Amino acid sequence: MTILSGWFQRLSILAADNKGPWGSGSGSDNGGGDSGGPRNPWAQPPGGKPRGVTPGPSALDEFLKRARGGGGGSGGDGGRPRIPGAPSAGQLWVIAVGILLVAWIALTSFHSIGPQERGVVTVLGRYSETLEPGIRFTLPAPFVEVAKVDVAAINTDTFPDDSSTVTAGNDTDKLMLTSDQNIVDLDYSVRWQIANPQDFAFQIARPRETLRATAQSAMRAVVATATLDEAIGAGRTAMEVKVQQAMQEILDRYNAGIRIQGVAIKGAQAPAQVADASRKSQPRSNRRKATSAARVVMRSRCWPSTG
C-alpha cells in the first residue's frame, strides 16, 4: 500500500505541472511554446505544416514540369519534353500556314513587266486590263492571271516552213500560178510583231496559224496578177509591197493585233519539173528548125527563081 500511494502522489504532481516527458503541454502542441524540454514528435512542426502532409514541388520540379509542357503525360503533347518558351504544336501549324499564305501572295500578286513587255490581265478568264512596264500588283492566282506579251520582238515566218520537210509532190505551198498561166516556185518570208496585246490574246484563237494562212492567200492573189517575168525579175519588189498591204488589211479586219513589218521574196524560179521539160524540148525544137532551114535551101537549089 505504501508503494502504491507513492506512485499516485507522483502522478498527481506530474498532472499538476502539466508536463510530459517531452516538455510543457501549454502551447507546445502547436510547436510554439518554450524550449524548456524535448518537443513532442507527434505535434505540429515549427513550420506550421502538420506531419504527414506531402511538401510542395521544388523549383527543379517546376522547371521539369514546364519542360514537359504541363507534365503528367496528359497534356496535348503526350508528355514529350519541349524547350521552355517554345511554341506549341498548334502555334507551329498557324505559323506554317501564315508563311505559305505570304509566299502565295508574294509569288502570284507581284509581277515584273519588262520594258519590251505588256501584261495581259484576266480575272476569272475574262480580260481586265493591260499592265505597263514595272512592278505591278494584282489579286493572287487563281483568281487573276497575267500573260506577258513581248511587243518589241520582230517575228519571222518563212514559206515554206523551215521546220517541215518539203519533198517532191508535197511542195504545193511554194507553187503559184501567174497571170500568163505559168507556174512559179516562190520562197518568201514575212516579218511581223504584236501591235495590240489584248487583241492578239483574245480576238484570234490561233494567231500564228492565222498569220500563215493570210500570207499564203495574199501572195497567191498578188502572183495571179503578175507575169512569170515579173515574178522572177524586176517586178518582185512591187509584189512584196502589195502582199504586205493585202495582209495588213485582212488582219486589221479581224482585229488580230498584228503589224506586218515586211515581206521578202527570197527565191523565184520555174519549178524543177517545168525546167526539165523545157530543157528536153529544146533539142527537138532545134532539130525542127534545122530541118526546115535545110528544106528551104534544097528548094532554092532545085527550083531556081527566074527573073
Coordinates of C-alpha atoms in Angstrom, one line a residue:
M1 CA 0.0 0.0 0.0
T2 CA 2.8 2.3 0.9
I3 CA 4.3 1.7 -2.6
L4 CA 1.0 2.4 -4.4
S5 CA 0.4 5.6 -2.5
G6 CA 3.8 6.8 -3.5
W7 CA 3.1 6.2 -7.2
F8 CA -0.2 8.1 -7.0
Q9 CA 1.5 11.0 -5.4
R10 CA 4.0 11.2 -8.3
L11 CA 1.3 11.1 -10.9
S12 CA -0.7 13.8 -9.2
I13 CA 2.4 16.0 -9.2
L14 CA 3.0 15.5 -12.9
A15 CA -0.6 16.3 -13.7
A16 CA -0.4 19.4 -11.7
D17 CA 2.8 20.5 -13.5
N18 CA 1.0 19.7 -16.9
K19 CA 4.3 18.5 -18.3
G20 CA 5.1 15.3 -20.1
P21 CA 8.3 13.6 -20.9
W22 CA 8.7 16.0 -24.0
G23 CA 8.2 19.2 -22.2
S24 CA 5.3 21.5 -21.2
G25 CA 2.0 20.9 -22.8
S26 CA 1.0 24.6 -22.7
G27 CA 1.5 25.9 -26.2
S28 CA 3.9 23.2 -27.2
D29 CA 1.3 21.2 -29.0
N30 CA 1.3 23.7 -31.8
G31 CA 5.1 23.7 -31.9
G32 CA 5.2 27.1 -30.5
G33 CA 5.9 27.1 -26.7
D34 CA 9.1 27.5 -24.8
S35 CA 12.1 25.3 -25.3
G36 CA 12.3 24.2 -21.7
G37 CA 12.0 20.5 -22.7
P38 CA 12.0 18.0 -25.5
R39 CA 9.5 18.6 -28.3
N40 CA 6.6 16.1 -28.9
P41 CA 7.4 14.2 -32.1
W42 CA 3.7 13.9 -32.9
A43 CA 3.0 17.6 -32.5
Q44 CA 2.8 20.1 -35.4
P45 CA 6.3 21.0 -36.6
P46 CA 7.6 24.6 -36.2
G47 CA 7.0 25.5 -39.9
G48 CA 3.2 25.3 -39.3
K49 CA 2.7 22.2 -41.6
P50 CA 1.4 19.1 -39.9
R51 CA 3.4 16.0 -40.1
G52 CA 2.4 13.5 -42.8
V53 CA 1.4 16.2 -45.5
T54 CA 3.4 16.0 -48.7
P55 CA 5.6 19.1 -49.3
G56 CA 5.0 21.3 -52.4
P57 CA 7.1 20.9 -55.5
S58 CA 10.6 22.4 -55.5
A59 CA 12.0 24.8 -58.1
L60 CA 13.5 21.8 -60.0
D61 CA 10.2 20.1 -60.1
E62 CA 8.5 23.2 -61.5
F63 CA 11.2 23.5 -64.3
L64 CA 10.8 19.9 -65.3
K65 CA 7.0 20.3 -65.3
R66 CA 7.2 23.3 -67.7
A67 CA 9.7 21.4 -69.9
R68 CA 7.2 18.6 -70.3
G69 CA 4.6 21.0 -71.5
G70 CA 2.3 20.7 -68.5
G71 CA 3.6 17.4 -67.1
G72 CA 1.8 14.3 -66.2
G73 CA 1.7 12.9 -69.8
S74 CA -1.9 14.1 -70.1
G75 CA -1.2 17.3 -72.0
G76 CA -1.6 18.0 -75.7
D77 CA 2.0 17.0 -76.4
G78 CA 1.6 13.5 -74.9
G79 CA 4.1 14.2 -72.1
R80 CA 7.0 14.8 -74.6
P81 CA 9.6 17.2 -73.3
R82 CA 10.0 20.6 -75.1
I83 CA 12.1 23.6 -74.7
P84 CA 10.7 26.2 -72.3
G85 CA 9.2 29.1 -74.1
A86 CA 9.0 27.2 -77.5
P87 CA 5.6 27.4 -79.4
S88 CA 3.2 24.5 -79.1
A89 CA 2.2 22.3 -82.0
G90 CA -0.9 24.4 -82.6
Q91 CA 1.1 27.5 -82.8
L92 CA 3.6 25.9 -85.2
W93 CA 0.7 25.0 -87.5
V94 CA -0.5 28.6 -87.5
I95 CA 3.0 29.9 -88.3
A96 CA 3.4 27.4 -91.2
V97 CA 0.1 28.4 -92.7
G98 CA 1.0 32.1 -92.4
I99 CA 4.3 31.5 -94.2
L100 CA 2.6 29.7 -97.0
L101 CA 0.0 32.4 -97.3
V102 CA 2.6 35.1 -97.5
A103 CA 4.6 33.2 -100.1
W104 CA 1.5 32.6 -102.2
I105 CA 0.5 36.2 -102.3
A106 CA 4.1 37.4 -103.0
L107 CA 4.6 34.9 -105.9
T108 CA 1.2 35.4 -107.6
S109 CA 0.3 39.0 -106.8
F110 CA 3.5 40.9 -107.8
H111 CA 4.5 40.9 -111.4
S112 CA 7.7 42.3 -113.0
I113 CA 6.9 43.6 -116.5
G114 CA 9.9 44.3 -118.7
P115 CA 10.3 47.4 -120.9
Q116 CA 9.5 45.4 -124.0
E117 CA 6.6 43.6 -122.4
R118 CA 3.0 44.1 -121.6
G119 CA 0.9 42.1 -119.1
V120 CA -2.5 41.0 -120.2
V121 CA -4.6 40.6 -117.0
T122 CA -7.6 38.2 -116.9
V123 CA -10.0 37.9 -113.9
L124 CA -11.6 34.5 -113.8
G125 CA -10.8 34.1 -117.5
R126 CA -12.2 37.5 -118.7
Y127 CA -9.9 40.3 -119.9
S128 CA -9.5 43.0 -117.3
E129 CA -6.6 45.3 -118.2
T130 CA -3.1 45.6 -119.7
L131 CA -0.2 46.2 -117.4
E132 CA 2.6 48.6 -118.4
P133 CA 6.3 48.0 -117.7
G134 CA 7.3 48.0 -114.0
I135 CA 6.4 46.1 -110.8
R136 CA 2.7 45.7 -110.8
F137 CA 0.3 44.3 -108.2
T138 CA -2.8 42.2 -108.8
L139 CA -5.0 39.8 -106.9
P140 CA -3.4 36.4 -106.3
A141 CA -3.9 33.4 -108.6
P142 CA -6.0 31.6 -109.5
F143 CA -8.5 34.5 -109.4
V144 CA -6.2 36.6 -111.6
E145 CA -3.8 35.5 -114.3
V146 CA -1.2 37.7 -116.1
A147 CA 0.2 36.7 -119.5
K148 CA 3.4 38.6 -120.5
V149 CA 3.5 39.5 -124.2
D150 CA 6.7 40.8 -126.0
V151 CA 5.6 43.7 -128.1
A152 CA 9.1 44.7 -129.3
A153 CA 10.2 41.4 -130.8
I154 CA 10.2 41.1 -134.6
N155 CA 9.0 37.6 -135.5
T156 CA 9.8 36.0 -138.9
D157 CA 7.8 33.3 -140.6
T158 CA 9.2 31.6 -143.7
F159 CA 7.3 29.9 -146.5
P160 CA 7.6 27.0 -146.8
D161 CA 8.1 26.4 -143.1
D162 CA 11.7 25.6 -142.3
S163 CA 10.7 23.1 -139.7
S164 CA 8.8 21.0 -142.2
T165 CA 10.3 18.6 -144.8
V166 CA 9.3 19.6 -148.3
T167 CA 9.6 16.6 -150.7
A168 CA 8.7 16.2 -154.3
G169 CA 5.0 16.1 -154.8
N170 CA 4.4 17.9 -151.4
D171 CA 5.5 21.4 -152.3
T172 CA 2.2 22.9 -153.3
D173 CA 2.7 25.8 -150.8
K174 CA 5.5 27.0 -153.0
L175 CA 3.9 26.7 -156.4
M176 CA 1.7 29.5 -157.7
L177 CA 0.1 30.4 -161.0
T178 CA 0.9 33.6 -162.7
S179 CA -1.3 35.7 -164.9
D180 CA 0.2 34.3 -168.1
Q181 CA -0.7 30.7 -167.0
N182 CA 2.8 29.8 -165.9
I183 CA 3.8 28.2 -162.6
V184 CA 6.4 29.9 -160.4
D185 CA 8.2 28.4 -157.4
L186 CA 8.4 31.0 -154.6
D187 CA 10.4 31.1 -151.3
Y188 CA 9.5 34.1 -149.2
S189 CA 9.3 35.3 -145.6
V190 CA 7.0 37.6 -143.5
R191 CA 8.2 39.8 -140.6
W192 CA 5.7 40.8 -138.0
Q193 CA 5.2 42.0 -134.4
I194 CA 2.4 42.3 -131.9
A195 CA 0.8 45.7 -132.0
N196 CA -2.1 45.2 -129.6
P197 CA -1.6 42.6 -126.8
Q198 CA -5.3 42.4 -125.9
D199 CA -6.5 41.7 -129.5
F200 CA -3.6 39.3 -130.1
A201 CA -4.5 37.3 -127.0
F202 CA -8.3 37.2 -127.3
Q203 CA -9.5 38.1 -130.8
I204 CA -8.0 35.1 -132.6
A205 CA -7.7 31.6 -131.3
R206 CA -4.5 30.6 -133.1
P207 CA -2.7 33.8 -134.2
R208 CA 0.3 32.1 -135.8
E209 CA -1.8 29.8 -138.0
T210 CA -4.0 32.7 -139.0
L211 CA -0.9 34.8 -140.0
R212 CA 0.5 32.0 -142.2
A213 CA -2.9 31.4 -143.9
T214 CA -3.2 35.1 -144.5
A215 CA 0.3 35.3 -146.0
Q216 CA -0.3 32.5 -148.4
S217 CA -3.6 33.8 -149.5
A218 CA -2.2 37.3 -150.2
M219 CA 0.8 36.0 -152.0
R220 CA -1.3 33.9 -154.4
A221 CA -3.6 36.8 -155.1
V222 CA -0.7 39.1 -156.0
V223 CA 1.2 36.5 -158.1
A224 CA -2.0 35.8 -160.1
T225 CA -1.8 39.4 -161.3
A226 CA 1.8 39.3 -162.4
T227 CA 3.5 37.5 -165.3
L228 CA 6.3 35.0 -164.9
D229 CA 8.9 37.5 -166.0
E230 CA 7.7 40.0 -163.3
A231 CA 7.7 37.3 -160.6
I232 CA 11.2 36.2 -161.3
G233 CA 12.6 39.5 -162.3
A234 CA 12.3 43.2 -161.6
G235 CA 8.7 43.0 -160.5
R236 CA 9.4 41.2 -157.2
T237 CA 9.8 44.4 -155.2
A238 CA 6.3 45.7 -156.2
M239 CA 4.9 42.3 -155.4
E240 CA 6.3 42.4 -151.9
V241 CA 4.7 45.7 -151.2
K242 CA 1.3 44.6 -152.5
V243 CA 1.4 41.4 -150.3
Q244 CA 2.3 43.4 -147.2
Q245 CA -0.6 45.8 -147.8
A246 CA -3.1 43.0 -148.5
M247 CA -2.0 41.1 -145.4
Q248 CA -2.4 44.1 -143.1
E249 CA -5.9 44.9 -144.5
I250 CA -7.0 41.3 -143.7
L251 CA -5.5 41.2 -140.2
D252 CA -7.0 44.6 -139.3
R253 CA -10.4 43.5 -140.5
Y254 CA -10.3 40.7 -137.9
N255 CA -8.6 42.8 -135.1
A256 CA -5.7 40.4 -134.9
G257 CA -3.4 42.8 -133.1
I258 CA -0.5 42.1 -135.6
R259 CA 1.5 44.6 -137.5
I260 CA 3.3 43.4 -140.7
Q261 CA 6.8 44.8 -140.9
G262 CA 7.7 43.5 -144.3
V263 CA 7.6 40.7 -146.9
A264 CA 10.7 39.4 -148.7
I265 CA 10.7 37.1 -151.8
K266 CA 13.9 35.1 -151.3
G267 CA 13.7 32.9 -154.4
A268 CA 11.5 32.8 -157.6
Q269 CA 12.0 30.3 -160.4
A270 CA 10.2 27.9 -162.6
P271 CA 9.5 24.5 -160.9
A272 CA 12.1 21.8 -161.4
Q273 CA 9.7 19.6 -163.5
V274 CA 8.9 22.5 -165.8
A275 CA 12.6 23.4 -166.2
D276 CA 13.5 19.8 -167.1
A277 CA 10.7 19.6 -169.7
S278 CA 11.9 22.8 -171.2
R279 CA 15.5 21.6 -171.5
K280 CA 14.3 18.3 -173.1
S281 CA 12.2 20.1 -175.6
Q282 CA 15.0 22.5 -176.7
P283 CA 16.9 19.9 -178.8
R284 CA 13.8 18.7 -180.6
S285 CA 12.9 22.4 -181.4
N286 CA 16.4 23.0 -182.7
R287 CA 16.2 19.9 -184.9
R288 CA 12.9 21.0 -186.3
K289 CA 14.3 24.5 -187.1
A290 CA 17.4 23.0 -188.8
T291 CA 15.3 20.6 -190.9
S292 CA 13.1 23.5 -192.0
A293 CA 16.1 25.6 -193.0
A294 CA 17.6 22.7 -195.0
R295 CA 14.4 22.2 -196.9
V296 CA 14.3 25.9 -197.9
V297 CA 17.9 25.6 -199.2
M298 CA 17.1 22.5 -201.2
R299 CA 14.1 24.1 -202.8
S300 CA 16.1 27.1 -203.8
R301 CA 18.6 24.9 -205.5
C302 CA 16.2 22.7 -207.3
W303 CA 13.9 25.4 -208.5
P304 CA 16.0 28.4 -209.0
S305 CA 14.0 31.6 -209.3
T306 CA 13.6 33.1 -212.8
G307 CA 13.7 36.6 -213.5

